Amino acid sequence: MAKHKTPLLDQLESGPWPSFVSDLKHQAEVRAKNEEGIEFQIPQDCVEDLLGVLELSYKHGRTHWKHGGIVGVFGYGGGVIGRYCDQPALFPGVEHFHTMRVSQPAGKYYTTEYLRNIMKLWDLRGSGVTNMHGSTGDIILLGTTTPQLEEIFYELTHNLNQDLGGSGSNLRTPADCLGSSRCEYACYDSQALCHFLTNEYQDELHRPAFPYKFKFKFDACPNGCVASIARSDMSFIGTWKDDIQIDQDAVNKYVENDSAYPSNAGAHKNRDWGPFDIQKEVINLCPTGCMSFENKQLTIDNANCTRCMHCINTMPRALKPGKEKGCSILCGAKAPILDGAQMGSLLVPFVEVNPDNDYQAITEVIENIWDWWMEEGNNRERLGELIMRQGFQRLLEVTGIKAAPQHVQYPRTNPYIFWKEEEVPGGWERDVEEYRKHHLR
Amino acid sequence: MATVEINGKEFEIDEDGFLLDYNNFSDEWVEYVRQQEGIDELTDEHTKVVTILQDYYEKNGIAPMVRVLSKLTKFKLKHIYELFPSGPGKGACKMAGLPKPTGCV
């Protein structure tokens, strides 16, 4: 018998999508029965109280969590999001309901053994409720009490060889697309780079030293499966320099509507869009119009290709990214607060991704940007806002990158152009008397 | 809100053990936080951090950014963690009696 009546939440158990309410109720029941005889370290009925407080919020249309919460583990300045219920008398099971961020493996590949071990720990010392995964990428353990934090941290690190993720004004947990693990578009090993940089910058991740939060994300091609261009202060997007690899025979299989060669790998199969028409679906949709198909030959003028991925996405068996691969670096994406939403702006058009020298070309850019932002960034100012405040030109200077047309979508339309004094013959020091000699008052 | 008593003196605190009223700061409070925050022995360096935080807070009405604290104390962040294992926010600001850090933490 449920502890609280939840008529509003109960409605969310119908319908075809997996119901989080049914799952929570199931978890509440598992804890109530406790067939495994676990010595629960936080209230056994915490999940029931979670449903209770949520039902109350549904009724009131208001949250019932108190403001903020500062908890953590010794040695780290982040990783745990403290939370307390504002109705502790009604819902003692969630009086403390802290969230722990656990660093996830790149690409989120797991073995059941690993997941079972995490859950064994969390069933004992937490609510058993999780978020797989937080938007930034972490495994999220939802709901435990302050005294359990160090206990969980001890077991995570000592028994599971597993660290916490990031929170606060620091480097947050980096995340990546699946990359070359199972994608033929991958232009670099996004998992390897993500893993390397996560290890390299552990100190920056665990001990907040920045003006504000900072995120890395790694997309192995411009399709952006981890949305780095929108969700990370520094976005690493794979690309190539040379020609798209064309298999003409395969192109013709697509053109002949061979059933083994469905356009877009069959992504639009559930509706009749007519037979594949290469002219209409590829050539005419190319944003630069750099393709043609004549006499059974597909031609791409690669010098004018912007590597948007459309043709490759449409005919994956016929077209492949080039062989000379690397990545672009874009900076400054952020959500609206304070100065408006931003997506990443192109900073480095092409950089090599070389594990053999510890990705030196990439870490150099990162560290130059950090040096600048850490010194000049205001309290709670994202990199994107510092770029707006001090100018993209300044970002180029601190990273030692030469301005190029690729840095802009279009040149400025206003004439408020700053010059450096040394660029102007005669400098800024002028004598008004000298001027008056030629121009009477 | 809870109340703690240390050496005969009472303090009102929130769930995270932060002092509710900065004006109630006293030596007893420092001793309380020392026990809570995994600090074995108070040194002059702890006091220096606490004093600088309080001066800054009284002058500016906010806690300094981490980088500013490092500059004022001349302690690297690493050393601040050696002094205060929970870090400058949860450790040092709490000991100095400053309000709880807020935002997306």
XYZ file of C-alpha atoms in Angstrom:
546
model
C 0.000 0.000 0.000
C 1.456 3.285 -1.106
C 2.341 5.756 1.616
C 0.886 8.765 -0.207
C -2.076 9.030 -2.548
C -0.913 10.183 -5.986
C -4.014 10.636 -8.175
C -2.330 13.144 -10.507
C 0.835 11.113 -10.969
C -1.216 7.950 -11.486
C -2.503 9.403 -14.744
C 1.049 9.299 -16.060
C 1.067 5.505 -15.871
C -1.157 5.169 -18.941
C 0.001 5.624 -22.531
C 2.698 3.813 -24.513
C 5.868 5.590 -23.342
C 7.818 4.086 -20.434
C 6.282 5.695 -17.364
C 8.674 7.177 -14.811
C 5.830 6.982 -12.292
C 5.424 3.215 -12.760
C 9.188 2.825 -12.463
C 9.351 4.874 -9.260
C 6.444 2.937 -7.792
C 8.190 -0.297 -8.682
C 11.365 0.915 -6.987
C 9.367 1.979 -3.900
C 7.879 -1.508 -3.760
C 11.242 -3.228 -4.181
C 12.598 -1.202 -1.259
C 9.503 -1.918 0.850
C 9.791 -5.676 0.279
C 13.578 -5.706 0.463
C 13.885 -9.296 -0.657
C 17.652 -9.000 -0.795
C 17.795 -7.981 2.868
C 19.717 -4.765 2.245
C 20.578 -2.669 5.308
C 19.357 0.580 3.789
C 21.504 3.519 4.834
C 18.898 6.153 3.979
C 15.142 5.952 4.673
C 13.609 2.833 3.164
C 10.554 4.802 2.043
C 12.454 7.685 0.402
C 11.063 6.834 -3.033
C 7.516 6.896 -1.681
C 8.193 10.309 -0.200
C 9.675 11.408 -3.506
C 6.410 10.474 -5.222
C 4.543 12.228 -2.414
C 6.419 15.498 -2.725
C 6.133 15.363 -6.518
C 2.375 14.854 -6.264
C 2.224 17.888 -3.976
C 4.116 19.924 -6.565
C 1.694 18.747 -9.246
C -1.119 19.943 -7.014
C 0.481 23.297 -6.158
C 2.242 23.930 -9.438
C 5.334 24.830 -7.374
C 8.599 23.145 -6.531
C 9.083 21.880 -2.984
C 12.858 21.871 -2.824
C 14.683 24.482 -0.783
C 17.091 26.917 -2.338
C 20.579 25.614 -3.143
C 22.609 23.302 -0.921
C 26.354 23.045 -0.370
C 27.575 19.530 0.302
C 30.443 17.513 -1.067
C 33.390 15.303 -0.348
C 36.732 16.366 1.068
C 39.305 17.312 -1.524
C 36.782 18.288 -4.169
C 34.850 21.514 -4.634
C 32.103 19.924 -6.697
C 30.466 16.715 -7.866
C 27.504 16.700 -5.475
C 24.339 18.785 -5.803
C 22.872 19.311 -2.342
C 19.087 19.421 -2.060
C 16.623 19.597 0.864
C 12.847 19.239 0.801
C 10.887 22.260 2.066
C 8.263 19.954 3.662
C 10.523 17.692 5.755
C 7.775 16.911 8.261
C 5.465 15.567 5.545
C 8.200 13.807 3.588
C 11.027 12.861 5.962
C 12.341 10.325 3.441
C 13.503 13.137 1.182
C 14.507 15.672 3.826
C 17.999 15.254 2.338
C 17.902 14.389 -1.338
C 21.358 15.100 -2.736
C 22.411 14.233 -6.262
C 25.806 12.702 -6.998
C 27.364 13.114 -10.423
C 29.443 10.118 -11.427
C 31.838 10.401 -14.343
C 30.630 8.252 -17.234
C 32.787 6.318 -19.725
C 33.224 8.011 -23.104
C 30.407 6.988 -25.449
C 28.499 5.495 -22.494
C 29.427 1.881 -23.224
C 28.890 -0.372 -20.228
C 29.133 -3.910 -19.061
C 26.310 -5.229 -16.917
C 28.883 -6.067 -14.274
C 29.876 -2.421 -13.943
C 26.270 -1.224 -13.814
C 25.320 -3.905 -11.295
C 28.136 -2.799 -9.028
C 27.095 0.844 -9.223
C 23.501 -0.115 -8.447
C 24.498 -2.376 -5.593
C 26.257 0.574 -3.998
C 23.396 2.960 -4.758
C 20.665 0.623 -3.497
C 22.500 0.381 -0.176
C 23.509 4.020 0.282
C 21.063 5.958 -1.880
C 17.506 5.935 -3.152
C 18.180 3.508 -5.995
C 16.819 6.195 -8.352
C 19.051 7.495 -11.135
C 19.160 9.647 -14.206
C 20.892 7.859 -17.073
C 22.342 10.322 -17.922
C 22.487 14.006 -17.046
C 22.544 16.349 -20.055
C 26.244 16.974 -19.588
C 26.851 13.232 -19.631
C 27.288 12.123 -16.012
C 25.676 9.109 -14.452
C 23.330 10.791 -11.977
C 22.621 9.139 -8.640
C 19.434 10.836 -7.447
C 18.874 11.189 -3.758
C 20.954 10.427 -0.698
C 21.848 11.975 2.655
C 24.904 13.983 3.670
C 26.536 11.286 5.859
C 26.457 8.867 2.929
C 28.425 11.117 0.566
C 31.898 10.197 1.828
C 30.856 6.547 2.142
C 29.725 6.434 -1.477
C 32.822 8.309 -2.625
C 35.052 5.844 -0.761
C 33.408 2.838 -2.354
C 33.292 4.411 -5.811
C 36.995 5.162 -5.776
C 38.330 2.199 -3.801
C 36.151 -0.611 -5.103
C 34.800 0.540 -8.440
C 37.749 2.622 -9.659
C 35.272 5.345 -10.442
C 35.405 9.100 -9.873
C 32.817 11.839 -9.459
C 31.880 14.219 -12.242
C 32.080 17.993 -12.173
C 29.862 20.751 -10.837
C 30.377 24.374 -9.919
C 32.613 26.967 -11.549
C 34.963 24.461 -13.129
C 35.485 22.129 -16.048
C 32.347 20.023 -16.179
C 32.322 16.383 -17.190
C 33.277 16.196 -20.886
C 31.113 14.114 -23.216
C 31.387 12.839 -26.768
C 29.546 11.113 -29.598
C 30.153 7.393 -30.122
C 32.831 8.293 -32.656
C 34.753 5.621 -34.480
C 33.451 2.927 -32.111
C 30.505 2.462 -34.451
C 30.236 5.264 -36.944
C 31.844 5.393 -40.376
C 31.662 9.207 -40.419
C 34.009 9.697 -37.470
C 36.877 11.994 -38.474
C 38.784 11.451 -35.247
C 38.539 9.191 -32.224
C 36.236 11.391 -30.150
C 36.178 8.898 -27.288
C 39.950 8.807 -27.017
C 40.230 12.609 -27.037
C 37.380 12.967 -24.538
C 38.960 10.418 -22.218
C 42.422 11.915 -22.529
C 41.335 15.487 -21.795
C 39.127 14.346 -18.914
C 42.153 12.723 -17.292
C 44.493 15.550 -18.233
C 42.325 18.191 -16.566
C 41.128 16.317 -13.456
C 42.300 19.145 -11.227
C 40.305 21.726 -13.181
C 37.298 19.381 -13.037
C 37.273 18.709 -9.311
C 38.394 22.014 -7.821
C 36.542 25.064 -9.111
C 39.124 27.660 -10.157
C 37.292 29.327 -13.031
C 35.130 32.456 -13.238
C 32.235 30.163 -14.163
C 31.449 26.717 -15.569
C 33.249 25.455 -18.680
C 32.297 22.520 -20.876
C 34.020 20.401 -23.511
C 32.146 18.259 -25.989
C 33.464 16.154 -28.837
C 31.620 15.499 -32.082
C 33.533 13.324 -34.537
C 31.791 14.911 -37.548
C 29.577 17.936 -38.302
C 26.370 15.947 -37.705
C 26.872 16.902 -34.060
C 25.476 13.856 -32.249
C 26.537 15.246 -28.868
C 25.485 18.787 -29.871
C 28.853 20.259 -28.943
C 28.245 23.401 -30.990
C 25.302 24.293 -28.768
C 26.167 22.773 -25.409
C 29.852 23.337 -24.766
C 32.120 26.325 -24.265
C 34.698 24.546 -26.395
C 33.357 22.371 -29.139
C 35.516 19.919 -31.080
C 33.957 18.903 -34.381
C 35.623 16.423 -36.685
C 36.172 17.232 -40.351
C 38.534 16.508 -43.246
C 40.766 18.502 -45.577
C 40.996 16.497 -48.789
C 38.393 15.071 -51.161
C 35.235 13.168 -50.326
C 35.806 9.520 -51.223
C 33.397 8.466 -53.961
C 32.526 4.902 -54.937
C 30.900 5.470 -58.359
C 29.475 1.954 -58.565
C 27.720 2.428 -55.257
C 26.427 5.838 -56.367
C 24.800 4.131 -59.334
C 23.264 1.483 -57.097
C 21.531 4.322 -55.232
C 20.461 5.882 -58.534
C 19.083 2.517 -59.720
C 17.107 2.247 -56.473
C 18.825 -1.001 -55.504
C 16.987 -2.164 -52.372
C 20.291 -2.749 -50.581
C 21.091 0.932 -51.086
C 18.183 2.881 -49.613
C 18.795 6.636 -49.386
C 19.747 7.859 -45.906
C 20.224 4.198 -44.954
C 16.454 3.803 -44.933
C 15.741 6.598 -42.440
C 12.635 7.707 -44.380
C 11.292 4.247 -45.136
C 8.041 4.638 -43.222
C 6.618 7.007 -45.826
C 6.503 6.808 -49.609
C 8.688 9.602 -50.903
C 8.876 8.087 -54.423
C 12.001 6.539 -55.950
C 15.356 8.064 -55.032
C 16.176 11.035 -57.270
C 19.833 11.977 -56.943
C 19.321 15.320 -58.667
C 16.490 16.366 -56.393
C 17.696 14.858 -53.133
C 21.440 15.407 -53.331
C 22.703 17.618 -56.144
C 20.053 20.325 -55.768
C 20.220 20.305 -51.981
C 23.984 20.747 -51.770
C 24.356 24.148 -50.032
C 27.233 25.243 -52.268
C 25.990 23.621 -55.460
C 29.359 21.977 -55.943
C 28.083 18.595 -57.182
C 26.904 17.204 -60.475
C 25.818 13.820 -61.813
C 26.296 13.178 -65.496
C 26.845 9.983 -67.504
C 26.633 7.901 -64.369
C 29.474 9.870 -62.811
C 29.138 11.844 -59.612
C 31.519 14.802 -59.483
C 32.246 16.911 -56.429
C 34.142 20.172 -56.669
C 35.759 19.640 -53.265
C 37.365 23.093 -53.178
C 33.863 24.493 -52.868
C 32.506 21.830 -50.491
C 31.759 23.087 -46.950
C 31.581 19.519 -45.625
C 28.007 19.821 -44.452
C 27.610 16.011 -44.550
C 24.337 16.033 -46.520
C 25.508 13.966 -49.502
C 27.392 11.548 -47.251
C 24.360 11.204 -44.970
C 22.145 10.485 -47.972
C 24.426 7.935 -49.668
C 26.567 6.484 -46.877
C 27.546 3.404 -48.887
C 28.828 5.528 -51.779
C 30.416 8.553 -50.114
C 32.885 8.820 -47.256
C 34.696 11.685 -45.561
C 38.206 12.344 -46.893
C 41.344 10.671 -45.592
C 43.122 13.747 -44.227
C 41.166 14.121 -41.015
C 41.193 16.414 -38.010
C 38.811 18.682 -36.173
C 37.563 22.239 -35.968
C 37.406 24.081 -32.641
C 34.475 26.379 -31.901
C 34.091 28.533 -28.800
C 31.528 30.228 -26.653
C 28.252 28.267 -26.779
C 25.963 28.904 -23.817
C 22.313 29.081 -22.722
C 20.551 32.479 -22.618
C 21.533 33.709 -19.135
C 22.816 36.456 -18.939
C 23.440 37.993 -22.341
C 21.521 35.691 -24.657
C 22.044 32.218 -26.077
C 25.103 31.523 -28.170
C 26.353 28.674 -30.308
C 30.035 28.012 -30.807
C 31.943 30.378 -33.120
C 34.653 28.944 -35.339
C 38.097 29.597 -33.868
C 40.352 26.930 -35.375
C 39.169 25.763 -38.809
C 41.368 22.669 -38.832
C 43.659 21.165 -36.236
C 45.322 17.785 -36.166
C 44.073 15.256 -33.607
C 47.217 13.439 -32.681
C 47.306 11.100 -29.675
C 51.019 10.446 -30.212
C 52.008 13.889 -28.948
C 49.226 14.022 -26.343
C 47.039 16.163 -28.573
C 49.462 19.037 -28.159
C 47.882 21.219 -30.850
C 44.556 21.008 -29.006
C 45.726 21.410 -25.408
C 47.639 24.511 -26.474
C 44.442 26.200 -27.639
C 42.570 25.127 -24.503
C 45.218 26.399 -22.120
C 45.647 29.724 -23.926
C 41.922 30.305 -23.684
C 41.842 29.360 -19.993
C 44.758 31.679 -19.205
C 42.869 34.567 -20.743
C 39.397 33.792 -19.399
C 40.639 33.003 -15.876
C 42.414 36.343 -15.743
C 39.872 38.539 -17.519
C 36.558 36.755 -17.010
C 34.173 38.441 -14.588
C 32.448 36.547 -11.824
C 29.942 34.165 -13.490
C 30.851 35.228 -17.007
C 30.872 32.419 -19.576
C 33.588 32.350 -22.224
C 31.005 33.312 -24.852
C 30.205 36.474 -22.923
C 33.847 37.388 -22.442
C 34.273 37.053 -26.209
C 31.326 39.420 -26.684
C 32.676 41.872 -24.109
C 36.332 41.969 -25.159
C 35.887 40.992 -28.795
C 36.691 38.023 -31.006
C 39.879 39.823 -32.002
C 41.112 39.440 -28.426
C 40.396 35.697 -28.517
C 42.494 35.453 -31.673
C 45.335 37.361 -30.021
C 45.466 35.225 -26.884
C 45.376 32.007 -28.897
C 47.921 33.308 -31.414
C 45.602 32.549 -34.306
C 45.710 34.720 -37.407
C 42.393 36.246 -38.425
C 40.944 34.553 -41.509
C 37.759 34.996 -43.549
C 36.536 31.694 -42.100
C 36.234 33.408 -38.722
C 33.167 35.357 -39.821
C 29.866 34.608 -41.462
C 29.955 38.105 -42.938
C 32.119 41.181 -42.292
C 30.918 43.860 -39.888
C 28.354 46.277 -41.276
C 29.094 49.153 -38.899
C 32.162 51.379 -39.279
C 33.128 51.566 -35.581
C 36.536 50.106 -36.265
C 39.299 50.186 -33.660
C 42.884 50.599 -34.775
C 45.966 49.950 -32.731
C 48.051 53.074 -32.274
C 51.093 51.490 -33.874
C 49.104 50.716 -37.009
C 48.399 54.398 -37.643
C 51.242 56.650 -38.936
C 51.897 59.392 -36.397
C 50.096 57.636 -33.532
C 47.459 59.286 -31.288
C 49.520 62.163 -29.827
C 48.444 65.299 -31.663
C 48.919 68.994 -30.955
C 45.813 71.100 -31.437
C 47.992 74.226 -32.018
C 49.571 72.478 -34.989
C 46.095 71.715 -36.333
C 45.028 75.361 -35.873
C 47.878 76.490 -38.118
C 45.976 75.014 -41.042
C 42.406 75.322 -39.832
C 41.269 78.624 -38.347
C 38.792 78.570 -35.530
C 16.704 25.786 11.089
C 18.987 24.065 13.522
C 21.007 25.422 16.407
C 24.429 24.175 17.466
C 26.180 24.791 20.721
C 29.935 25.051 20.967
C 31.683 25.821 24.231
C 28.514 27.314 25.671
C 27.779 29.503 22.683
C 24.788 28.952 20.412
C 24.715 29.399 16.662
C 21.842 29.245 14.237
C 22.796 27.337 11.104
C 21.199 25.975 7.930
C 21.217 22.345 6.783
C 24.658 22.679 5.272
C 26.108 24.083 8.478
C 26.458 27.667 7.279
C 26.012 30.472 9.804
C 22.686 32.241 9.261
C 23.905 35.581 10.613
C 27.400 36.746 9.744
C 27.406 38.999 12.836
C 27.377 35.954 15.125
C 30.858 34.962 13.995
C 33.233 34.190 16.845
C 36.178 31.990 17.769
C 33.784 29.298 18.902
C 32.320 29.247 15.418
C 35.776 28.695 13.924
C 36.251 25.768 16.256
C 32.895 24.284 15.227
C 33.708 24.504 11.521
C 37.189 23.107 12.108
C 35.620 19.925 13.487
C 33.044 19.725 10.701
C 35.373 20.342 7.785
C 38.115 17.822 8.412
C 40.736 20.278 9.677
C 43.053 18.763 12.272
C 44.792 21.837 13.492
C 44.176 25.534 12.980
C 47.189 27.448 11.729
C 47.958 31.082 11.011
C 47.323 30.274 7.386
C 43.717 29.286 8.142
C 43.285 32.525 10.040
C 44.787 34.486 7.187
C 42.284 33.032 4.700
C 39.386 33.653 7.082
C 40.435 37.261 7.774
C 40.893 38.048 4.106
C 37.503 36.548 3.246
C 35.842 38.615 5.959
C 37.575 41.842 4.941
C 36.548 41.305 1.355
C 32.989 40.429 2.306
C 32.600 43.444 4.576
C 33.946 45.746 1.880
C 32.178 44.272 -1.159
C 29.149 42.391 0.164
C 30.117 39.223 -1.722
C 32.703 36.494 -1.399
C 35.738 36.961 -3.671
C 36.211 34.856 -6.790
C 38.577 31.929 -6.281
C 41.278 33.628 -8.312
C 40.974 36.819 -6.273
C 41.260 34.823 -3.046
C 44.413 33.169 -4.390
C 45.886 36.551 -5.236
C 45.006 38.179 -1.925
C 46.300 35.294 0.193
C 49.109 34.414 -2.215
C 48.037 30.769 -1.716
C 47.600 28.561 -4.770
C 44.231 26.818 -5.021
C 46.003 23.537 -4.240
C 47.214 24.959 -0.956
C 43.773 26.298 -0.087
C 42.468 22.721 -0.455
C 45.278 21.515 1.784
C 44.106 23.989 4.411
C 40.388 23.477 3.774
C 39.675 20.006 2.326
C 36.165 21.031 1.235
C 37.594 23.921 -0.722
C 37.241 27.688 -0.541
C 33.419 27.658 -0.739
C 32.197 24.916 1.528
C 35.268 25.084 3.785
C 36.763 28.550 4.068
C 33.632 30.646 3.472
C 31.777 28.554 6.027
C 34.519 29.074 8.604
C 34.564 32.812 7.907
C 30.829 32.948 8.607
C 29.996 34.103 5.073
C 26.633 33.249 3.487
C 26.302 29.983 1.604
C 27.560 30.084 -1.991
C 24.683 30.026 -4.481
C 24.150 29.459 -8.169
C 24.617 26.394 -10.325
C 27.098 24.556 -8.079
